[in-house]
Tab-separated table of C-alpha atoms in Angstrom:
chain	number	residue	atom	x	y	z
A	859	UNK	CA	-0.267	2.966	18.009
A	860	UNK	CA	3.030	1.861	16.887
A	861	UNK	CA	5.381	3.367	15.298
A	862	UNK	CA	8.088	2.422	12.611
A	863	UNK	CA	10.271	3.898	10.769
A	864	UNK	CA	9.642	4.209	7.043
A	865	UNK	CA	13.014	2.042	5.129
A	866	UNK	CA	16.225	3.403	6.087
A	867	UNK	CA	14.662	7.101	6.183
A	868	UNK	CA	14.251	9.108	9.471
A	869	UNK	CA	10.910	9.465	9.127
A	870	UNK	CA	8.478	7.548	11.692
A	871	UNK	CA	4.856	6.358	10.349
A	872	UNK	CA	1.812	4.540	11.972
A	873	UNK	CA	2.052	1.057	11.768
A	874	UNK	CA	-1.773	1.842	10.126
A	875	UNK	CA	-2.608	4.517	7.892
A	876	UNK	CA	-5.681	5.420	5.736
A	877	UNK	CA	-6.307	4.967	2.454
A	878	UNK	CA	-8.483	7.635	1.322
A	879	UNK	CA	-9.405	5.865	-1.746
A	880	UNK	CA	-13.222	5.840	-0.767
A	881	UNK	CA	-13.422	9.437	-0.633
A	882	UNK	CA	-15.005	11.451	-2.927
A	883	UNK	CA	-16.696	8.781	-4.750
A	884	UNK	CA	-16.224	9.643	-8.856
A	885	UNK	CA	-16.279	7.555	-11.935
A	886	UNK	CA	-15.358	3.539	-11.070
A	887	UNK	CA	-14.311	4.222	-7.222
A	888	UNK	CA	-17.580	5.032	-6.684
A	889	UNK	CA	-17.625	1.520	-5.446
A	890	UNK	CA	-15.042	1.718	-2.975
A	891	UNK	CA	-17.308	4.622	-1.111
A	892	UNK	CA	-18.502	8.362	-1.709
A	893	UNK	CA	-17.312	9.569	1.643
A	894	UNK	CA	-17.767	13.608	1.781
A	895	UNK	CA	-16.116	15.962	3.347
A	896	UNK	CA	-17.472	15.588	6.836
A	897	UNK	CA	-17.482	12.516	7.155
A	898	UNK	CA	-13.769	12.538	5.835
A	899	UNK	CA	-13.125	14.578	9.037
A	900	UNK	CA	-14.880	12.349	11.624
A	901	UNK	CA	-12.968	9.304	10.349
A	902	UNK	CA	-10.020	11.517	10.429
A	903	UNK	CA	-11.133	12.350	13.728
A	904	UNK	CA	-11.124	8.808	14.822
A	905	UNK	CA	-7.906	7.893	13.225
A	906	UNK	CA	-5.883	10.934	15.244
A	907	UNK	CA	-7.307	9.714	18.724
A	908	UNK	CA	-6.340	6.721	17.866
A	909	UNK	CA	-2.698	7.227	16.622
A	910	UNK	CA	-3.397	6.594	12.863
A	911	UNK	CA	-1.274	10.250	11.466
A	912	UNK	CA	-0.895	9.608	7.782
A	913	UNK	CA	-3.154	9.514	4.692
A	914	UNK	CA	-3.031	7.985	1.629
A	915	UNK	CA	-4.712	9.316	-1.718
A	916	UNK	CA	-3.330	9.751	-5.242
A	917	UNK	CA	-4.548	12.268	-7.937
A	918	UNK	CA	-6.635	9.350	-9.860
A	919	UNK	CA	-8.603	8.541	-7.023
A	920	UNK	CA	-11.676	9.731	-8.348
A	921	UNK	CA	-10.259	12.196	-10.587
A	922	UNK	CA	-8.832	14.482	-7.676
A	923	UNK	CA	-11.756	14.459	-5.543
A	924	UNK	CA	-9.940	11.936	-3.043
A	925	UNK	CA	-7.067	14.600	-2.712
A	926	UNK	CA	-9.633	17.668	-2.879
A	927	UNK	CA	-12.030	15.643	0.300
A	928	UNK	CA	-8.719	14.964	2.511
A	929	UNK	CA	-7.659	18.252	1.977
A	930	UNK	CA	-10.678	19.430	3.607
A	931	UNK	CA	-10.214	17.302	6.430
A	932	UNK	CA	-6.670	18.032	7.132
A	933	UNK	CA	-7.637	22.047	7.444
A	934	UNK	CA	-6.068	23.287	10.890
A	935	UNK	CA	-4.214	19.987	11.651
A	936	UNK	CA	-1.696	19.681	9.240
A	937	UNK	CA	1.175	19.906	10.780
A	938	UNK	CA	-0.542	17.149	12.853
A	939	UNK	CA	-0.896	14.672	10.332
A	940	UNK	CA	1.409	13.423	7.473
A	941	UNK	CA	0.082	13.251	3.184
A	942	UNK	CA	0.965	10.706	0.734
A	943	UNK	CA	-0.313	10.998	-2.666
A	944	UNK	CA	0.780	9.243	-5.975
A	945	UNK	CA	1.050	10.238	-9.848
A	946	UNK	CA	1.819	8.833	-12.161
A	947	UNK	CA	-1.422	7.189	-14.853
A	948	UNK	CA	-3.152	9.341	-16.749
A	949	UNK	CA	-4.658	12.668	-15.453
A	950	UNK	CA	-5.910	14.448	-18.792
A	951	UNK	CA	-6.664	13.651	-22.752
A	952	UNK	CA	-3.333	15.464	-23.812
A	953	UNK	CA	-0.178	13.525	-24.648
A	954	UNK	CA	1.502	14.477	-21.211
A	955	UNK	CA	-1.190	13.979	-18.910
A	956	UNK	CA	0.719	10.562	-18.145
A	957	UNK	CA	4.282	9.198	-17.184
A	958	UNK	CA	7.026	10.243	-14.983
A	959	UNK	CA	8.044	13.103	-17.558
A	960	UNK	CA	9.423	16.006	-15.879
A	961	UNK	CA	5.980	18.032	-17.725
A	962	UNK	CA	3.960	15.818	-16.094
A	963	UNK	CA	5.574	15.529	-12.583
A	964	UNK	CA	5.913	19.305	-12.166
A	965	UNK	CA	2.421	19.641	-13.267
A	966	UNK	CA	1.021	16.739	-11.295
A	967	UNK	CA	3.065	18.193	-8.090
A	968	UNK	CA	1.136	21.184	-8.088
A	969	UNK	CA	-2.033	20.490	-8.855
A	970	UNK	CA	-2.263	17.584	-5.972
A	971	UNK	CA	-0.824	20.324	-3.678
A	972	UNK	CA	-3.270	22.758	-4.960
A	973	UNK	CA	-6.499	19.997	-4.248
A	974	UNK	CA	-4.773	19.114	-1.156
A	975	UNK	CA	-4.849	23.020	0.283
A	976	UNK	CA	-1.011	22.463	1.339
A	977	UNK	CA	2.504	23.337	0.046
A	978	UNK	CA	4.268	20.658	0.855
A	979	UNK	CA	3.556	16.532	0.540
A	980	UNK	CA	5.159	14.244	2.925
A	981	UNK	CA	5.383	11.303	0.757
A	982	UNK	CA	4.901	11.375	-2.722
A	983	UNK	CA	5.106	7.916	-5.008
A	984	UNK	CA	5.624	7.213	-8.684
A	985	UNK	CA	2.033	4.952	-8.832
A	986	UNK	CA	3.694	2.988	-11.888
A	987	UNK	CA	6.769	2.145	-13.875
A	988	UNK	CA	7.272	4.510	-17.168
A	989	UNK	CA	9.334	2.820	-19.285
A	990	UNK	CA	9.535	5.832	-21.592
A	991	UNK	CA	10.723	7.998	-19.494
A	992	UNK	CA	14.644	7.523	-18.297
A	993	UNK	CA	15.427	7.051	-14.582
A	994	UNK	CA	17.602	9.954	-14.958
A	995	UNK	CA	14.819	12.836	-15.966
A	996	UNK	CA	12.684	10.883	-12.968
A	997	UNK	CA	14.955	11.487	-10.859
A	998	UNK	CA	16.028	14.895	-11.531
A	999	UNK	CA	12.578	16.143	-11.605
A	1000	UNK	CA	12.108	14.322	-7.902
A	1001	UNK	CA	15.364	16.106	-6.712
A	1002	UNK	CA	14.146	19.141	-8.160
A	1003	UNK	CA	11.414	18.846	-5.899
A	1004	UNK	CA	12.284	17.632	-3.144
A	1005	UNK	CA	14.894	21.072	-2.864
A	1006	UNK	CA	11.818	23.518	-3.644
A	1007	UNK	CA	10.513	21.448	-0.345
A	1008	UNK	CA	7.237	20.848	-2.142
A	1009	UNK	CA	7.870	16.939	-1.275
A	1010	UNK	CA	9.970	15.173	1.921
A	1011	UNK	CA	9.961	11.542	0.882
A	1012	UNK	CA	9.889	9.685	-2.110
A	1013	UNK	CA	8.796	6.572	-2.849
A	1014	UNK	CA	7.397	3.739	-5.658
A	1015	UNK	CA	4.630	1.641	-6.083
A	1016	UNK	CA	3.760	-1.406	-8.416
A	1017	UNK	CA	7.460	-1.712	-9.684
A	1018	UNK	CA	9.256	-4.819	-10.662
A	1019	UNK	CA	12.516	-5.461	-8.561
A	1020	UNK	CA	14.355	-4.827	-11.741
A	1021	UNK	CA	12.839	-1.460	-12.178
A	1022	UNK	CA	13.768	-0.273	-8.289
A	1023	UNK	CA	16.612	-1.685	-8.571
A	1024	UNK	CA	17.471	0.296	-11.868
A	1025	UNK	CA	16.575	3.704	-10.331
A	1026	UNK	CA	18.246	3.068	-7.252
A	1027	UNK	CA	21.296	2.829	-8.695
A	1028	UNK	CA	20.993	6.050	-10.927
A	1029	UNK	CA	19.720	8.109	-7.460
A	1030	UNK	CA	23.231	6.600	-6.127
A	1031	UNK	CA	25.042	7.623	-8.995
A	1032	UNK	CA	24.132	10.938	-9.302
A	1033	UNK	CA	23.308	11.432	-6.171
A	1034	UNK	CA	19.444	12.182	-6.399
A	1035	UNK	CA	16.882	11.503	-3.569
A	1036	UNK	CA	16.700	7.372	-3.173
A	1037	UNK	CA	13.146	5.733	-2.914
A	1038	UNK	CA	12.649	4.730	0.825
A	1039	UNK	CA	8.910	3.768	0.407
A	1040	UNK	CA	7.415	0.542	-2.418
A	1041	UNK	CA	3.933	1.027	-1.883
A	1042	UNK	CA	2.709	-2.717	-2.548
A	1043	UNK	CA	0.465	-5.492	-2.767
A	1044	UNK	CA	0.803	-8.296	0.196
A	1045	UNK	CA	-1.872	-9.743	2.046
A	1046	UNK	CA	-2.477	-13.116	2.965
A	1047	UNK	CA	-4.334	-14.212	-0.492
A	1048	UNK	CA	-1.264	-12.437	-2.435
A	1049	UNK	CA	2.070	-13.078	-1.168
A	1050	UNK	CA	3.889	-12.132	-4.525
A	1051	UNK	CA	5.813	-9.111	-2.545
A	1052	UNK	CA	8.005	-11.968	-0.317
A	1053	UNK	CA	9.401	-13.237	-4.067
A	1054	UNK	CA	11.875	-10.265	-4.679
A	1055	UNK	CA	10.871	-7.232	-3.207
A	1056	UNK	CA	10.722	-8.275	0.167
A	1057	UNK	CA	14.892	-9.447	-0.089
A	1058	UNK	CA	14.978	-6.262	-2.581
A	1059	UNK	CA	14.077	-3.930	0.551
A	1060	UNK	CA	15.705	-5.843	2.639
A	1061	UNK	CA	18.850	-5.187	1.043
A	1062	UNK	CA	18.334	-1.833	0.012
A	1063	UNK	CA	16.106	-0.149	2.963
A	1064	UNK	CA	12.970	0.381	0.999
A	1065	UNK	CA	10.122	0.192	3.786
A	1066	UNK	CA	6.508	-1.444	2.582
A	1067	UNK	CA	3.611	0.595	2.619
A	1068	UNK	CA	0.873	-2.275	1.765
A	1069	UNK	CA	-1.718	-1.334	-0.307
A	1070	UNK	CA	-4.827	-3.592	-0.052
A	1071	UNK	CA	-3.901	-5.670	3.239
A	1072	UNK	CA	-7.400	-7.838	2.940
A	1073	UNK	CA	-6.810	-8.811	-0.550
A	1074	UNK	CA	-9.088	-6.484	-1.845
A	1075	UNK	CA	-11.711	-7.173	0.367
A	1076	UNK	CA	-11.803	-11.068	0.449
A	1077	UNK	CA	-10.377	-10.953	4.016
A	1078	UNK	CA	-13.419	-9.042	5.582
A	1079	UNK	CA	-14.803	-12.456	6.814
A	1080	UNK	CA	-17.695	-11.591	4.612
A	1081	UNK	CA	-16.378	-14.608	2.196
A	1082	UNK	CA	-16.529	-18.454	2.928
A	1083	UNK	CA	-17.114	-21.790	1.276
A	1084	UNK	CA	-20.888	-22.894	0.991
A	1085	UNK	CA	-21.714	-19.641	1.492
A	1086	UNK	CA	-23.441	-16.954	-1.076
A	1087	UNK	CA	-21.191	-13.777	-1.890
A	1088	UNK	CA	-21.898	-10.737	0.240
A	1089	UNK	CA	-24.797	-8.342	-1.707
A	1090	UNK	CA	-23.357	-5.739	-0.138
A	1091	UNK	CA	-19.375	-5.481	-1.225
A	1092	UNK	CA	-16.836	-3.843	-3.658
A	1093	UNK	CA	-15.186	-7.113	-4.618
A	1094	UNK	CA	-17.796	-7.613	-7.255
A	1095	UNK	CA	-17.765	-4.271	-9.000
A	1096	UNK	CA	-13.860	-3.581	-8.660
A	1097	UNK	CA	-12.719	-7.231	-9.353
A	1098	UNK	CA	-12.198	-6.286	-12.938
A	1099	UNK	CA	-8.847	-4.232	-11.992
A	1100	UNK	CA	-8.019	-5.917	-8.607
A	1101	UNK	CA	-5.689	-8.746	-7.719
A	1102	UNK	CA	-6.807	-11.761	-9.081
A	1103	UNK	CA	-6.653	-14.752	-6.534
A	1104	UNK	CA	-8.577	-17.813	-6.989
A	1105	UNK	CA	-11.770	-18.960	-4.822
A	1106	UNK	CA	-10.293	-21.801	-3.354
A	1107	UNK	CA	-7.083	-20.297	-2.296
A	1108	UNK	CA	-9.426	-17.533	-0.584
A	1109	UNK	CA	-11.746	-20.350	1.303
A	1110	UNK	CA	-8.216	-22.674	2.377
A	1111	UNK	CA	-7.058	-19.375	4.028
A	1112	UNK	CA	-10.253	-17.968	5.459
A	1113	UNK	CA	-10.385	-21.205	7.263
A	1114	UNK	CA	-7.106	-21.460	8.738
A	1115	UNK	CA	-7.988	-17.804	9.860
A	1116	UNK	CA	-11.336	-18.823	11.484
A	1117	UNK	CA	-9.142	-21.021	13.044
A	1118	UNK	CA	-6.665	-18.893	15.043
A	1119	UNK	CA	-9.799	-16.397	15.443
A	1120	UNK	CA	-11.329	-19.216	17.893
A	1121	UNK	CA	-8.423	-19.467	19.495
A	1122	UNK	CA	-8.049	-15.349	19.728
A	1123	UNK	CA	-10.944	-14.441	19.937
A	1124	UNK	CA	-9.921	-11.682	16.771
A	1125	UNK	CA	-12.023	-10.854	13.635
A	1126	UNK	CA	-11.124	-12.242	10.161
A	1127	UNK	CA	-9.924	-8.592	9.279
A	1128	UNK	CA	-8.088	-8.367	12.140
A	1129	UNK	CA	-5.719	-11.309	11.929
A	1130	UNK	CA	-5.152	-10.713	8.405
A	1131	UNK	CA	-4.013	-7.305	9.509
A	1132	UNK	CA	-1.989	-8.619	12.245
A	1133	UNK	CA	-0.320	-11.172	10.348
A	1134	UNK	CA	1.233	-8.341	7.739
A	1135	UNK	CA	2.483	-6.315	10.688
A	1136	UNK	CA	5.027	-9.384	11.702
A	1137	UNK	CA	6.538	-9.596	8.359
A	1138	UNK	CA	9.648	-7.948	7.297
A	1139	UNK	CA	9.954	-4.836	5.567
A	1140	UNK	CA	6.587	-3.708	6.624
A	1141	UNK	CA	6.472	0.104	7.865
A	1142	UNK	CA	2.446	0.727	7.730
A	1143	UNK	CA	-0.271	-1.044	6.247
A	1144	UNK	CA	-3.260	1.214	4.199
A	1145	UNK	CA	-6.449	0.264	5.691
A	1146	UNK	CA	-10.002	1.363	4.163
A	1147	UNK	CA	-12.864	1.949	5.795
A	1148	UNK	CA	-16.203	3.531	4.229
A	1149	UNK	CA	-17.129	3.973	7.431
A	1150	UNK	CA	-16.809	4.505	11.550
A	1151	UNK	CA	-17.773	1.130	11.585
A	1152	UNK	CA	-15.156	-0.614	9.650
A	1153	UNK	CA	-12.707	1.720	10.925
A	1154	UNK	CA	-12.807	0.986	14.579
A	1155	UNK	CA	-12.448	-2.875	13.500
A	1156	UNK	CA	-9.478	-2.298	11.334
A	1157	UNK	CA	-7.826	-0.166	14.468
A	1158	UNK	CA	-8.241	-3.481	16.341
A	1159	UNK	CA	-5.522	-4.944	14.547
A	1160	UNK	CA	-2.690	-3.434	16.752
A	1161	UNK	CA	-1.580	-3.879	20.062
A	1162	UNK	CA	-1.559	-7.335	20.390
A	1163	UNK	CA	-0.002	-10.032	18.217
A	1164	UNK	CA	-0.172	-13.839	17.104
A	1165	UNK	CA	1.797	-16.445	18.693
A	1166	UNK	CA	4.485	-18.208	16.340
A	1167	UNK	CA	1.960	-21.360	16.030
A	1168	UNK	CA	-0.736	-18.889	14.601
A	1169	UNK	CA	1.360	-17.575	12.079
A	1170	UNK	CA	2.877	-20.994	10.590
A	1171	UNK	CA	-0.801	-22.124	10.196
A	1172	UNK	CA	-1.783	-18.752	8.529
A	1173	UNK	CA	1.759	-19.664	6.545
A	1174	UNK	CA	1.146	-22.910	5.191
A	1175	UNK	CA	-2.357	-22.235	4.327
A	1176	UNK	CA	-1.686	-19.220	2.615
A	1177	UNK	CA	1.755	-20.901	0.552
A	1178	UNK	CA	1.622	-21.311	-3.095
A	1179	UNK	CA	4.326	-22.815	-5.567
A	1180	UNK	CA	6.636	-20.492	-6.268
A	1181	UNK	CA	7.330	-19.212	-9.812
A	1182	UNK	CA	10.859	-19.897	-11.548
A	1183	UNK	CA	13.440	-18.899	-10.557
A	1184	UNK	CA	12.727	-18.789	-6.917
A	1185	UNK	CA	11.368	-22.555	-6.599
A	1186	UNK	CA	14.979	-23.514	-7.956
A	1187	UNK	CA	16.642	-21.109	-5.899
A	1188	UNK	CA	14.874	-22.197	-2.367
A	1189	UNK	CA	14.751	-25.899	-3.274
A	1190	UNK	CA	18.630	-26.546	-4.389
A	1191	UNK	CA	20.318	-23.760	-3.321
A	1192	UNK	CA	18.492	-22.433	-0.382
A	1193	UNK	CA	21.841	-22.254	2.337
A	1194	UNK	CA	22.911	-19.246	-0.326
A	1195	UNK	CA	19.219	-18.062	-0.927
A	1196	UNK	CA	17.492	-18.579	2.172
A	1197	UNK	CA	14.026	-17.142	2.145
A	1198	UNK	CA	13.633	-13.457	3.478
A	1199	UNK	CA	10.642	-14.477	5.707
């Protein structure tokens, strides 16, 4: 397994990690899976032998069970493996069971660490912008935290560039931890993240943890053109609070990827995988798996890697028109803007 670092931080992280997302299995992400504890620790198991050391959960994944299932699996090996969790959206009917509030950060902290069976979380992210709560008290409440050692590494997740951007310069300002981790959407059906947070962490050392690499399972090789959707898949259950992405974007890709799988003799999954882990920026992808199964194929995507040919093809079949003002930027003025990619 490789390793990379994550941003400008010292910390190293597989270039795969798993999202826990299909554990527990409560409420809506009862779709994504309902794996239990033991089974949590055989794909655990499986990831460890294979080099894949961190885990990814937040305490909305099915209402705290996802945090409450990896914790069980992580019992005796923590020090062997490394936690990310998110807060953030609402956790609670009362009026601070949501936001980036100091009372809801503190309280959030604890009670992941509590379901988690730990003390301390190796990367924690903000899982949304809260645009009633100022950067500063965000910040403060982070650094607060970050001292009491109950978190390592902070990072972001679905945030604008103008809202990293904004907090990065109050952390410099006042000196508060800065965000080395935008946990993100990117995946060859949704290549928003090269727009402005790719140059954006470029610039200021923010690594990408990708969230959703197969565009929300439309890269499994289970969809094609002329052929019936899968009966057996999350897509149509989940779709309601996914990534949106047109079917005929999805087919133009999914062929140029049957293309270079001929020629590579690599699943669908697998050179969508492999694709993200050339870009810049990206320090680990979040892979799913709901079971040993899918796992093992997901693990395929590393140690090997597509040629330069493979990638323009997946490139050009994958491009969309840009939205303004980055069409005007790369079309008149591109020797000062060049693209980050």
């Amino acid at each position: 397994m490789e390793y990379r670092r994550l941003g400008r931080s010292g910390l190293m992280v597989p270039a795969l990690s798993l999202g826990t997302g299909t554990f527990g299995g409560v409420g809506r992400l009862a779709a994504w899976g309902t794996t239990d504890a033991t089974e949590a620790r055989r794909l655990l198991d499986i990831c460890l032998e294979a080099g894949v050391s961190m885990f990814d959960t937040a305490d909305v994944y099915s209402l705290g069970e996802s945090e409450r299932v990896l914790g069980e699996a992580i019992k005796g090996r923590r020090d062997k493996v490394l936690v990310s969790t998110k807060a953030t959206f609402r956790f609670g009917d009362g009026p601070n069971d949501i936001g980036s509030s100091r009372q809801h950060l503190l309280a959030a902290i604890d009670a992941s660490l509590y379901r988690l069976g730990t003390d301390y979380i190796d990367l924690f992210q903000l899982h949304g912008f809260d645009a009633m709560t100022p950067p500063e008290e965000v910040l403060a409440t982070l650094d607060v935290l970050v001292r009491a050692g109950k978190i390592r590494y902070v990072g972001v997740s679905n945030f604008s560039g103008w809202h990293l951007m904004k907090s990065l310069s109050v952390a410099d300002k006042h000196g508060f931890p800065r965000y080395v981790a935008n946990q993100t959407y990117y995946s060859l059906v949704g290549r928003d993240y090269e727009w402005e947070l790719m140059p954006l962490g470029l610039d200021q050392g923010l690594g990408a943890v990708v969230w959703s690499p197969l565009g929300w399972g439309r890269l499994t090789g289970k969809i094609r053109r002329g052929q019936p959707k899968p009966e057996v898949s999350r897509l149509p259950q989940t779709a309601d609070f996914g990534p949106p992405v047109p079917d005929e974007h999805v087919y133009r890709v999914v062929e140029a990827i049957d293309e270079v799988a001929k020629e590579t003799g690599k699943s669908v999954s697998q050179i969508a995988l492999n694709w993200l882990l050339q870009r810049p920026t990206v320090s680990t992808l979040i892979i799913g798996a709901r079971n040993e199964t899918q796992l093992r194929e997901n693990l395929g995507a590393v140690g090997w890697s597509l040629t330069r040919d493979q990638i323009a093809k997946l490139d050009a079949a994958s491009k969309v028109t840009l939205p303004y003002p980055y069409w005007h930027q790369r079309g008149t003025f591109s020797d000062r803007n060049p693209p980050p990619v």
